Every structure is written in structure tokens, then in C-alpha cells.
Amino acid sequence: MISVEAARERIVGRMRPTGAESVGLSQAWSRVLAEDVVARLTQPPADMSAMDGYAVGPCAGAVGDTLRLVGAVAAGHPFEGTVGPGEAVRIFTGAVLPPGAVSILLQEDATATPDQVRIGEALVPGRHIRRAGQDFQHGARLLAAGRRLGAREIGLAAAANHAWLSVHRRPVVAILASGDEIFMPGDAIPPGGIVSSNSHALAAMVRAAGGHPVMLPIVRDDAGAIADAVAGAGRFDLLVTSGGASVGDHDLVRPGMERGGFELDFWRIAMRPGKPLMFGRLADTPVLGLPGNPVSALVCAILFLLPAIGRLCGLAGEAPATLPALLAAALPANDHRADFLRCSLATDAEGVVTARAFTSQDSAQLRLLAEADGLILRAPHAPAAGSGDVVRVLRLADLGV
Amino acid sequence: MISVEAARERIVGRMRPTGAESVGLSQAWSRVLAEDVVARLTQPPADMSAMDGYAVGPCAGAVGDTLRLVGAVAAGHPFEGTVGPGEAVRIFTGAVLPPGAVSILLQEDATATPDQVRIGEALVPGRHIRRAGQDFQHGARLLAAGRRLGAREIGLAAAANHAWLSVHRRPVVAILASGDEIFMPGDAIPPGGIVSSNSHALAAMVRAAGGHPVMLPIVRDDAGAIADAVAGAGRFDLLVTSGGASVGDHDLVRPGMERGGFELDFWRIAMRPGKPLMFGRLADTPVLGLPGNPVSALVCAILFLLPAIGRLCGLAGEAPATLPALLAAALPANDHRADFLRCSLATDAEGVVTARAFTSQDSAQLRLLAEADGLILRAPHAPAAGSGDVVRVLRLADLGV
């Protein structure tokens, strides 16, 4: 059995970021840049007025002085001419500063007639002027490859005159659930049959992480059928299986995949829930075999699938972020397996988070997992912890899970 | 001028959650439930084995005892018959417990011949058995209306036999940018012209919040053209404008919309960046008029547009979550306006967050906003704060911004 950290490193280390595709700016939100975004223009393109008022030429600029009004300039309509000493031009926010102008007189500080404007507040040269290139210069690297695109990045790329961005292709992640007892929701369910929940939850997690899920049809407990189902694995960036990864007579996922050339890297991880995790490679496609129990499958997916997809998307593939929390109740010492305890979280007015482990940690109780706010991380051989002790927790809603 | 809190309450209070639509489970991730999800079956449907081993009938269950093997039962293949005293049935994980069985003997604790199995570890009745309904009972309310669907909720809905879910329709949010000086990325940009960044960033924010953005073509500084552009506003759940919301001669958004019947609720908020924010109603559609400066527009959108879309989606429309942070450097006392200072954030090994305000807080510098990790919240009239003082910060990446 290997540790959670070693398993994640090995899994993420085998992922190769997908190639690039061009997407329109309006489809780029949450995608990851495959190339730097370099400014295609200078912003602002010229010195511009930051306010409505008057652009003033060289002058003493004292209160009571009067300037000659020689024109007007609005955003998008540059002034034809220059502003000389003792002259002023009516100007509006976002308009290019006319040549010769050195100060802005705010309109609330001005008294204007059709020909003249009187200064009501002493001028400060350069004030209320946005200088050319103050935001960025043509050729500046604004966003680096590997960056996930939020709304700000998309606005910045637009301002830099990019209508298209080169981003990593969404990794295609196939999900295979197997078992004679499982059926799709809405299908006729025979006695003793249950509805497959893992493939639906995993598909949602693939979406949350930025991938494109392909849900393969449920395959029965038959090694030949499993071999057939994964025959097209080479087309996927990652294949995820759920269930059948243990060593029982009815755990046929591994034997089935081995008929197609599956090579095991490792299986069994020192963690709870989730021991029988399997990782390997089939037709050059990485294969992550998750446990069949719903809670085990989802906890393993949080720890291993989310970073793996992140890496495929071009991110670093780091472990999901944790935060510190105070224990609401004592926990016993841990054995050799890392524990991920379903818990409720409460945040007080000062932002201090308290975590309370659920009484039941049964790995088949999906409802309890859905009611959990987080997972308390307990390291292998962690000593007993008392109420008020600090632990690390993983907040589930932050992950789209 | 009204406060940030009062403005958000008034804006969110005018939003009506959209109606319901049915979506397939595979399209439901991140949507908000319009109806409760009630279990359509009991899970597990019957008592089931949690392990591979032997289902054992009534017996002493002592180490060394031998049981008669009378059959086998696998997941999806219920046993035809009962298990009597002194009898055992081979069983696999997920299989329905045969009638009469009271204990599970793990396979690693058993020595089996074709006819018999010997007990290697004393039996505990009920152990390793998942009882019918242990996860949920038919008719139980599993998820309440108003809940956002993560991967766990989707898995739970699947397990409860729902192939379709009733969710709030994605609100359609129209975005209108106006100005003689702005152009779309890739268009020919005349001297003094700039590329529209607000509409692209806002469209991304609408997506981040779960809405469907409609980017209206850029409209020039002409009241008639603006009136024409918003003539179809009644089809949208929300109309967002950017720029032209002030009172200058070239701020024509309000006069243009007034030709179409726009009714102002309020404008001007005591905040920086972002004072000239406008809110009202046009043809029964709420209208949010954001400032034209990119940083002002995005900060106002974070504070007001994200909660508004959340409410339209069926959520509560709460203010974006903040967290406590220590100031890395002193800040001066604040005036009557709430301040939202662009800052970098650093988290130490204990999870303590430190915030350092940028030196420049210019509301036109989009690049600086893109480089910021967060916003430091400074209340109106906040006293001077020293290095190490606790402030509240808003982490931008958490919001998809």
C-alpha cells in the first residue's frame, strides 16, 4: 500500500496536458491558457482625460485666471489642432488629450461662457490625465500560459485586442461503471438492483474540474464485456472506472482490462475510505480505477481525479486546498491509514472554522456525504486529538463537489 | 448616495428567481434546484453484504465451527432459497443477504472446501451487513429546493432514481456597452479608440454566476440608438449597462433608456471604485448600470451583479463571502465612501492570510486588477489601521472572477 501523497504524485506525474485549441473570448471562461497573452496594443493608446472638464494649455493656472475656449473633444473623437498657452478645450472622460494640453480643469471647478472658462481651483499639471501605456504597453506579457481564465483575465485579454485565445483542449474523460446489480436512473430496476450513482457524480466532477465527461454504457460483470467496453480507450485522455477493482471473484475490471493490454502501476492506498484504488495505463491512456462504494469513489476522486484533470487541463495538479479548523469533539488516535472524516463546518464571526466529525463514517452512505460540509484529514498514525485542537479540512463546496 | 449594503439589498430584493425547467442529470451540475428531490426508492433496497465472504445462518459462530455451504449469491443475482441453522452461502459485496442469514464471515477469516466452510474468526451477528434503507428511505426528502447541485447532490439524485431534475432556468442577462471610442477585439481600431473589455469580462461573470450572457452590439453615444438597443429589454431577466451612467453631456445611457420608459430606483453609491452605479427598471426588467471604468465596473459587478444573478438563479443572493486577513502595511483612515482596495494575499503554513494593498488603486488599470488576489474591504469612516490589524478581504479567484 502506498500513501495518499505518493499516489497523487504518481498519478499527476503520468498526466500530459492536452494540446491547444483556439476558442473565442466568449467561450474562454474557466479555460487554461496554452500560450501567453501578449498586448497587441498600448492601453491607454494616448494620454487621456480621466474626467469631464477642460484640457488646458500652458498657463499659470491660478484661481480667477481666464482661458480662451478653442474647441471641444469627446471620447472617440480626437481634437484636430493644438491647445496653446492660455487656451482650453472642452473635454470629456475617455477623450484623447489634445496636443499642447498639460492640465485638466474639472467641470465642477470651472465657470464657462461660450468663449471663455474661468479657473475656480488652482490647476495641477498632469492631474486627471491617464498617461499612454499606464495600464500596459504593446508587447507586454499580460497573462502567462497555465493560467486559468476568470472574468478579469478575459477582460484584460479583450482590452489587449485578442478575440481568440489559445487554451488547452478540454480533456475527454471516459467513465465506466460495471456491475450486474446497477442500472441507470429511470430504468426498470429488478429486486436487489440499485441505481448507478457513481458515474453521474463522477461526470459532474469531471465538469467541475474543466473536463468533458463521456459516460460509457454500464457494463455487466463479464471480463469479455469489460474488454470490449474499454477497446476505444486510446481516444480518451483518461479512463476512470468505478467498482470491480478489488480482488474478489466478481471484481472483473482488472482482468477485463488486462485482456486489452492494461498495465498496472499500483493499487491499494493507505486511506479510508477508499483502499482499493487502481492506477495504470491502457493503450497509452492513463486509467484510474475507483472503488465501487459511493463515498469511497467520491473521496478518491476528490483526492486523485480532480488534480489529475487539473494537470490534463494545463494546471499544476496540486492537491485540493485545505484550511485549518478547530475540532468540535475529540478524535481517537489513527491507525496506519489516512482518514478522511465527513464533517460539518461552522464559521464564527471572526472567521474561525470549527469541524465536527459525523458519528457514522459508513462508506456506502451517500446521503451523509451530501450533507457533509467537509472532510477532516487525519494522517496515518495521527495521535488522539482533543476538542479545540487544530486539524486541516477540505471544504467540499469549494471544489464543485 | 446610499451604502453598499443598502444598494445590494434593494437590487437583490427586486430580482425574481427564474421559472423551472427540466434538465437531464448530466446537464444539472451547478444548477439550482427548483423543486425538492424526494427518494423514489429505498437505498439499499434490501439488507446487503458490505464485503466478500459467507452469509451465515443462525449458529454459535465460534472459531473452529464448520458450516454447510448451500449456494452462492452475487450482486445483482438474489439467492433463491433461505439459509438455515448451520448453513452458509458464498456472498459477494453488494449482494442481497439471503433470507435466514444473520452474519457475514469474511473470506479472509474462512477456510472453505466445496461443501463446507470453517470459521476462523468469531462471528458478530449483523456485522458487515448494510441494512435496507440505511442510506435513505423511499419518500425521504434528500435535497431541498434552492440547493446548488454539486457532484455529490447529482450522485444522490441518481441513487434516488431521478433521471431529470427541476432546476431554475439560467437567467438571461443582456450586456450593453456604449461609447463612440470602444470597439470589439479584432476590429479596426481608429486612433484614440480602445477595445471594449467590460462587456467581455461581464459576460464571463454572468457565466461564473450561472447565467446566460447576451452581449448586445456596442452602441454609439446617441440617445436614440441606445433607446433602440434596449427596446427588447423585456425579453431579458436582467439588463446590465456599462459606461455612460454619469451626468456628463456624453452620458446618454440614462436619457436613452428613459425614452423607452426606464424608471430610476437609485444611482450613486458611497463606494470607491464605482460611485456612478445606476439601478432601475425598464419594461419590467431590472437594469443595473455599471460605471465605464473597467475596475469600477468589475468591482461593482462583484458586489451587486453576482448576488443579483444568484438570486435570479434561485439562491439567496447573499454578499460574496469574505475572510479575515492581517494587514501587511498600515492604511489611512477612510472618508465617507466604502473602499475596495486591490491587494495581494499570502497564506502561511497555519492558514493565516496576510493582505497587502497595492500602491496604485487607479480605477482604469485592469492589469493591476487582474494581478490582484483580493479586495480589502474598508468601511466608510473606518479609522486608520496598522500593520497586523485584522481586515475582511474578498478572494477574487473564489468567485470565478
Short mmCIF file of N, CA, C and O in Angstrom, two decimals, chain A residues 223-312:
data_model
loop_
_atom_site.label_atom_id
_atom_site.label_comp_id
_atom_site.label_asym_id
_atom_site.label_seq_id
_atom_site.Cartn_x
_atom_site.Cartn_y
_atom_site.Cartn_z
N ALA A 223 -15.67 -10.35 -17.97
CA ALA A 223 -14.36 -9.84 -18.39
C ALA A 223 -14.34 -9.51 -19.87
O ALA A 223 -13.75 -8.51 -20.29
N GLY A 224 -15.01 -10.32 -20.69
CA GLY A 224 -15.03 -10.05 -22.13
C GLY A 224 -15.76 -8.76 -22.43
O GLY A 224 -15.31 -7.94 -23.26
N ALA A 225 -16.91 -8.56 -21.75
CA ALA A 225 -17.67 -7.34 -21.99
C ALA A 225 -16.87 -6.11 -21.55
O ALA A 225 -16.91 -5.06 -22.19
N ILE A 226 -16.13 -6.27 -20.46
CA ILE A 226 -15.31 -5.15 -19.98
C ILE A 226 -14.18 -4.86 -20.99
O ILE A 226 -13.92 -3.70 -21.32
N ALA A 227 -13.57 -5.92 -21.51
CA ALA A 227 -12.53 -5.72 -22.52
C ALA A 227 -13.08 -4.98 -23.73
O ALA A 227 -12.45 -4.06 -24.25
N ASP A 228 -14.29 -5.36 -24.17
CA ASP A 228 -14.90 -4.68 -25.32
C ASP A 228 -15.17 -3.21 -25.00
O ASP A 228 -14.98 -2.33 -25.83
N ALA A 229 -15.64 -2.97 -23.76
CA ALA A 229 -16.04 -1.60 -23.40
C ALA A 229 -14.86 -0.65 -23.40
O ALA A 229 -15.02 0.54 -23.67
N VAL A 230 -13.67 -1.15 -23.08
CA VAL A 230 -12.51 -0.26 -22.99
C VAL A 230 -11.63 -0.33 -24.26
O VAL A 230 -10.55 0.25 -24.28
N ALA A 231 -12.15 -0.99 -25.30
CA ALA A 231 -11.33 -1.15 -26.50
C ALA A 231 -10.99 0.19 -27.14
O ALA A 231 -9.96 0.34 -27.79
N GLY A 232 -11.85 1.20 -26.95
CA GLY A 232 -11.58 2.51 -27.55
C GLY A 232 -10.88 3.47 -26.62
O GLY A 232 -10.87 4.68 -26.85
N ALA A 233 -10.25 2.94 -25.57
CA ALA A 233 -9.67 3.81 -24.53
C ALA A 233 -8.64 4.78 -25.08
O ALA A 233 -8.47 5.88 -24.54
N GLY A 234 -7.95 4.39 -26.16
CA GLY A 234 -6.92 5.26 -26.73
C GLY A 234 -7.43 6.62 -27.17
O GLY A 234 -6.65 7.55 -27.36
N ARG A 235 -8.75 6.75 -27.37
CA ARG A 235 -9.32 8.02 -27.80
C ARG A 235 -9.50 8.99 -26.63
O ARG A 235 -9.81 10.15 -26.83
N PHE A 236 -9.39 8.49 -25.41
CA PHE A 236 -9.67 9.33 -24.25
C PHE A 236 -8.37 9.84 -23.63
O PHE A 236 -7.32 9.22 -23.74
N ASP A 237 -8.48 10.96 -22.94
CA ASP A 237 -7.31 11.48 -22.23
C ASP A 237 -7.15 10.77 -20.89
O ASP A 237 -6.06 10.77 -20.31
N LEU A 238 -8.23 10.19 -20.40
CA LEU A 238 -8.21 9.49 -19.10
C LEU A 238 -9.42 8.58 -19.06
O LEU A 238 -10.49 8.95 -19.54
N LEU A 239 -9.22 7.39 -18.52
CA LEU A 239 -10.33 6.46 -18.33
C LEU A 239 -10.49 6.24 -16.83
O LEU A 239 -9.50 5.93 -16.14
N VAL A 240 -11.71 6.43 -16.35
CA VAL A 240 -12.00 6.23 -14.93
C VAL A 240 -12.98 5.09 -14.81
O VAL A 240 -14.02 5.09 -15.47
N THR A 241 -12.65 4.11 -13.99
CA THR A 241 -13.60 3.03 -13.75
C THR A 241 -14.09 3.13 -12.31
O THR A 241 -13.45 3.75 -11.47
N SER A 242 -15.23 2.53 -12.08
CA SER A 242 -15.80 2.58 -10.74
C SER A 242 -16.29 1.19 -10.38
O SER A 242 -17.05 0.58 -11.12
N GLY A 243 -15.77 0.66 -9.29
CA GLY A 243 -16.16 -0.68 -8.85
C GLY A 243 -15.33 -1.77 -9.50
O GLY A 243 -14.62 -1.54 -10.48
N GLY A 244 -15.38 -2.95 -8.91
CA GLY A 244 -14.73 -4.11 -9.50
C GLY A 244 -13.21 -4.06 -9.48
O GLY A 244 -12.54 -4.79 -10.19
N ALA A 245 -12.64 -3.18 -8.64
CA ALA A 245 -11.19 -3.02 -8.65
C ALA A 245 -10.51 -3.80 -7.53
O ALA A 245 -9.31 -3.73 -7.36
N SER A 246 -11.30 -4.55 -6.76
CA SER A 246 -10.73 -5.32 -5.66
C SER A 246 -10.25 -6.68 -6.21
O SER A 246 -9.96 -6.80 -7.40
N VAL A 247 -10.15 -7.69 -5.36
CA VAL A 247 -9.59 -8.96 -5.82
C VAL A 247 -10.58 -10.13 -5.74
O VAL A 247 -10.19 -11.27 -5.82
N GLY A 248 -11.87 -9.80 -5.56
CA GLY A 248 -12.86 -10.87 -5.43
C GLY A 248 -13.13 -11.57 -6.76
O GLY A 248 -12.71 -11.09 -7.82
N ASP A 249 -13.85 -12.69 -6.69
CA ASP A 249 -14.19 -13.44 -7.90
C ASP A 249 -15.01 -12.60 -8.86
O ASP A 249 -15.04 -12.87 -10.07
N HIS A 250 -15.73 -11.60 -8.34
CA HIS A 250 -16.59 -10.79 -9.20
C HIS A 250 -15.98 -9.43 -9.50
O HIS A 250 -16.65 -8.54 -9.99
N ASP A 251 -14.70 -9.23 -9.15
CA ASP A 251 -14.00 -7.98 -9.46
C ASP A 251 -13.27 -8.17 -10.78
O ASP A 251 -12.12 -8.59 -10.81
N LEU A 252 -13.98 -7.91 -11.86
CA LEU A 252 -13.51 -8.31 -13.17
C LEU A 252 -12.97 -7.16 -14.01
O LEU A 252 -12.61 -7.35 -15.16
N VAL A 253 -12.92 -5.96 -13.41
CA VAL A 253 -12.46 -4.81 -14.19
C VAL A 253 -11.00 -4.97 -14.59
O VAL A 253 -10.64 -4.79 -15.75
N ARG A 254 -10.18 -5.36 -13.62
CA ARG A 254 -8.76 -5.50 -13.94
C ARG A 254 -8.51 -6.65 -14.91
O ARG A 254 -7.86 -6.44 -15.94
N PRO A 255 -9.07 -7.86 -14.64
CA PRO A 255 -8.87 -8.93 -15.63
C PRO A 255 -9.40 -8.56 -17.01
O PRO A 255 -8.77 -8.87 -18.03
N GLY A 256 -10.55 -7.87 -17.04
CA GLY A 256 -11.13 -7.47 -18.33
C GLY A 256 -10.21 -6.53 -19.07
O GLY A 256 -9.95 -6.67 -20.27
N MET A 257 -9.69 -5.53 -18.34
CA MET A 257 -8.81 -4.55 -19.00
C MET A 257 -7.49 -5.18 -19.39
O MET A 257 -6.88 -4.78 -20.39
N GLU A 258 -7.07 -6.17 -18.61
CA GLU A 258 -5.78 -6.81 -18.94
C GLU A 258 -5.85 -7.53 -20.29
O GLU A 258 -4.85 -7.64 -21.00
N ARG A 259 -7.04 -7.99 -20.65
CA ARG A 259 -7.18 -8.60 -21.98
C ARG A 259 -6.86 -7.57 -23.07
O ARG A 259 -6.46 -7.94 -24.17
N GLY A 260 -7.09 -6.29 -22.77
CA GLY A 260 -6.81 -5.24 -23.75
C GLY A 260 -5.42 -4.65 -23.62
O GLY A 260 -5.09 -3.70 -24.33
N GLY A 261 -4.63 -5.19 -22.69
CA GLY A 261 -3.25 -4.71 -22.55
C GLY A 261 -3.01 -3.78 -21.39
O GLY A 261 -1.98 -3.11 -21.33
N PHE A 262 -3.96 -3.75 -20.44
CA PHE A 262 -3.79 -2.88 -19.28
C PHE A 262 -2.53 -3.23 -18.50
O PHE A 262 -2.27 -4.41 -18.23
N GLU A 263 -1.74 -2.21 -18.17
CA GLU A 263 -0.56 -2.39 -17.32
C GLU A 263 -0.77 -1.67 -16.01
O GLU A 263 -0.97 -0.46 -15.98
N LEU A 264 -0.70 -2.42 -14.91
CA LEU A 264 -0.92 -1.85 -13.59
C LEU A 264 0.31 -1.06 -13.14
O LEU A 264 1.44 -1.53 -13.29
N ASP A 265 0.07 0.12 -12.59
CA ASP A 265 1.15 0.87 -11.96
C ASP A 265 1.13 0.56 -10.46
O ASP A 265 2.08 0.05 -9.90
N PHE A 266 -0.01 0.83 -9.81
CA PHE A 266 -0.14 0.45 -8.39
C PHE A 266 -1.62 0.30 -8.06
O PHE A 266 -2.49 0.75 -8.81
N TRP A 267 -1.90 -0.36 -6.98
CA TRP A 267 -3.25 -0.38 -6.45
C TRP A 267 -3.15 -0.49 -4.94
O TRP A 267 -2.10 -0.78 -4.40
N ARG A 268 -4.21 -0.18 -4.25
CA ARG A 268 -4.29 -0.13 -2.79
C ARG A 268 -3.52 1.07 -2.26
O ARG A 268 -2.32 1.21 -2.44
N ILE A 269 -4.26 1.92 -1.58
CA ILE A 269 -3.71 3.13 -0.98
C ILE A 269 -4.05 3.10 0.50
O ILE A 269 -5.15 2.66 0.87
N ALA A 270 -3.11 3.55 1.33
CA ALA A 270 -3.32 3.53 2.78
C ALA A 270 -4.26 4.67 3.18
O ALA A 270 -3.83 5.68 3.73
N MET A 271 -5.54 4.50 2.87
CA MET A 271 -6.52 5.54 3.20
C MET A 271 -7.88 4.92 3.47
O MET A 271 -8.14 3.77 3.10
N ARG A 272 -8.71 5.68 4.13
CA ARG A 272 -10.07 5.25 4.45
C ARG A 272 -10.97 6.45 4.35
O ARG A 272 -10.65 7.46 4.98
N PRO A 273 -12.06 6.50 3.62
CA PRO A 273 -12.49 5.40 2.76
C PRO A 273 -11.64 5.33 1.49
O PRO A 273 -11.03 6.32 1.13
N GLY A 274 -11.60 4.13 0.88
CA GLY A 274 -11.05 4.09 -0.46
C GLY A 274 -9.88 3.20 -0.77
O GLY A 274 -9.25 3.38 -1.79
N LYS A 275 -9.55 2.23 0.05
CA LYS A 275 -8.35 1.44 -0.18
C LYS A 275 -8.17 0.90 -1.60
O LYS A 275 -7.09 1.11 -2.18
N PRO A 276 -9.15 0.18 -2.18
CA PRO A 276 -8.86 -0.49 -3.45
C PRO A 276 -8.88 0.46 -4.64
O PRO A 276 -9.73 0.36 -5.51
N LEU A 277 -7.92 1.39 -4.68
CA LEU A 277 -7.78 2.26 -5.84
C LEU A 277 -6.71 1.67 -6.74
O LEU A 277 -5.72 1.15 -6.25
N MET A 278 -6.94 1.76 -8.03
CA MET A 278 -6.05 1.12 -9.00
C MET A 278 -5.62 2.16 -10.00
O MET A 278 -6.43 2.98 -10.44
N PHE A 279 -4.34 2.18 -10.37
CA PHE A 279 -3.87 3.12 -11.38
C PHE A 279 -2.95 2.41 -12.35
O PHE A 279 -2.12 1.59 -11.94
N GLY A 280 -3.14 2.70 -13.62
CA GLY A 280 -2.31 2.07 -14.63
C GLY A 280 -2.50 2.73 -15.98
O GLY A 280 -2.84 3.91 -16.06
N ARG A 281 -2.35 1.95 -17.03
CA ARG A 281 -2.29 2.50 -18.37
C ARG A 281 -2.83 1.46 -19.33
O ARG A 281 -2.53 0.28 -19.23
N LEU A 282 -3.64 1.93 -20.26
CA LEU A 282 -4.23 1.06 -21.27
C LEU A 282 -4.13 1.79 -22.60
O LEU A 282 -4.67 2.90 -22.73
N ALA A 283 -3.43 1.20 -23.56
CA ALA A 283 -3.28 1.83 -24.87
C ALA A 283 -2.82 3.28 -24.72
O ALA A 283 -3.36 4.19 -25.32
N ASP A 284 -1.84 3.51 -23.88
CA ASP A 284 -1.25 4.82 -23.68
C ASP A 284 -2.17 5.82 -22.98
O ASP A 284 -1.87 7.00 -22.87
N THR A 285 -3.32 5.35 -22.53
CA THR A 285 -4.26 6.22 -21.80
C THR A 285 -4.18 5.87 -20.32
O THR A 285 -4.30 4.69 -19.96
N PRO A 286 -3.98 6.87 -19.46
CA PRO A 286 -3.98 6.55 -18.02
C PRO A 286 -5.35 6.08 -17.56
O PRO A 286 -6.38 6.54 -18.06
N VAL A 287 -5.35 5.12 -16.65
CA VAL A 287 -6.59 4.53 -16.14
C VAL A 287 -6.60 4.67 -14.62
O VAL A 287 -5.65 4.25 -13.94
N LEU A 288 -7.67 5.28 -14.11
CA LEU A 288 -7.83 5.42 -12.67
C LEU A 288 -9.02 4.56 -12.26
O LEU A 288 -10.15 4.81 -12.70
N GLY A 289 -8.77 3.53 -11.47
CA GLY A 289 -9.83 2.62 -11.05
C GLY A 289 -10.29 2.97 -9.65
O GLY A 289 -9.56 2.74 -8.68
N LEU A 290 -11.48 3.51 -9.54
CA LEU A 290 -12.00 3.95 -8.24
C LEU A 290 -12.78 2.82 -7.58
O LEU A 290 -13.31 1.94 -8.26
N PRO A 291 -12.90 2.86 -6.26
CA PRO A 291 -13.71 1.87 -5.55
C PRO A 291 -15.17 1.99 -5.96
O PRO A 291 -15.59 3.02 -6.51
N GLY A 292 -15.94 0.96 -5.67
CA GLY A 292 -17.36 0.98 -6.03
C GLY A 292 -18.25 1.66 -5.02
O GLY A 292 -19.30 2.20 -5.38
N ASN A 293 -17.86 1.64 -3.75
CA ASN A 293 -18.68 2.31 -2.75
C ASN A 293 -18.76 3.79 -3.07
O ASN A 293 -17.73 4.42 -3.31
N PRO A 294 -19.99 4.37 -3.04
CA PRO A 294 -20.13 5.76 -3.49
C PRO A 294 -19.26 6.74 -2.73
O PRO A 294 -18.63 7.61 -3.34
N VAL A 295 -19.19 6.62 -1.43
CA VAL A 295 -18.40 7.59 -0.66
C VAL A 295 -16.91 7.40 -0.95
O VAL A 295 -16.17 8.37 -1.16
N SER A 296 -16.47 6.15 -1.00
CA SER A 296 -15.07 5.86 -1.32
C SER A 296 -14.72 6.41 -2.70
O SER A 296 -13.66 7.02 -2.90
N ALA A 297 -15.61 6.18 -3.66
CA ALA A 297 -15.35 6.64 -5.03
C ALA A 297 -15.21 8.15 -5.07
O ALA A 297 -14.27 8.68 -5.68
N LEU A 298 -16.11 8.86 -4.39
CA LEU A 298 -16.06 10.32 -4.49
C LEU A 298 -14.89 10.91 -3.71
O LEU A 298 -14.26 11.86 -4.16
N VAL A 299 -14.58 10.33 -2.55
CA VAL A 299 -13.43 10.84 -1.80
C VAL A 299 -12.14 10.60 -2.58
O VAL A 299 -11.30 11.49 -2.71
N CYS A 300 -12.00 9.42 -3.16
CA CYS A 300 -10.82 9.16 -4.00
C CYS A 300 -10.79 10.09 -5.20
O CYS A 300 -9.72 10.56 -5.61
N ALA A 301 -11.95 10.37 -5.77
CA ALA A 301 -11.99 11.26 -6.94
C ALA A 301 -11.56 12.68 -6.55
O ALA A 301 -10.87 13.36 -7.30
N ILE A 302 -11.97 13.12 -5.38
CA ILE A 302 -11.56 14.46 -4.91
C ILE A 302 -10.04 14.51 -4.79
O ILE A 302 -9.39 15.46 -5.23
N LEU A 303 -9.47 13.47 -4.23
CA LEU A 303 -8.04 13.48 -3.93
C LEU A 303 -7.17 13.21 -5.15
O LEU A 303 -6.04 13.71 -5.23
N PHE A 304 -7.67 12.42 -6.09
CA PHE A 304 -6.82 12.00 -7.21
C PHE A 304 -7.35 12.44 -8.58
O PHE A 304 -6.57 12.81 -9.44
N LEU A 305 -8.66 12.35 -8.77
CA LEU A 305 -9.19 12.69 -10.09
C LEU A 305 -9.15 14.20 -10.34
O LEU A 305 -8.76 14.64 -11.43
N LEU A 306 -9.53 15.01 -9.36
CA LEU A 306 -9.53 16.46 -9.57
C LEU A 306 -8.12 16.97 -9.91
O LEU A 306 -7.96 17.71 -10.89
N PRO A 307 -7.07 16.60 -9.14
CA PRO A 307 -5.73 17.06 -9.55
C PRO A 307 -5.31 16.50 -10.91
O PRO A 307 -4.65 17.20 -11.68
N ALA A 308 -5.70 15.25 -11.20
CA ALA A 308 -5.33 14.67 -12.50
C ALA A 308 -5.94 15.47 -13.64
O ALA A 308 -5.26 15.79 -14.62
N ILE A 309 -7.22 15.80 -13.52
CA ILE A 309 -7.86 16.58 -14.58
C ILE A 309 -7.25 17.97 -14.64
O ILE A 309 -7.03 18.53 -15.72
N GLY A 310 -6.97 18.56 -13.47
CA GLY A 310 -6.31 19.86 -13.45
C GLY A 310 -5.02 19.83 -14.26
O GLY A 310 -4.74 20.71 -15.08
N ARG A 311 -4.25 18.77 -14.06
CA ARG A 311 -2.99 18.64 -14.80
C ARG A 311 -3.24 18.47 -16.29
O ARG A 311 -2.56 19.07 -17.13
N LEU A 312 -4.21 17.64 -16.65
CA LEU A 312 -4.55 17.47 -18.07
C LEU A 312 -4.96 18.80 -18.69
O LEU A 312 -4.68 19.07 -19.86
#
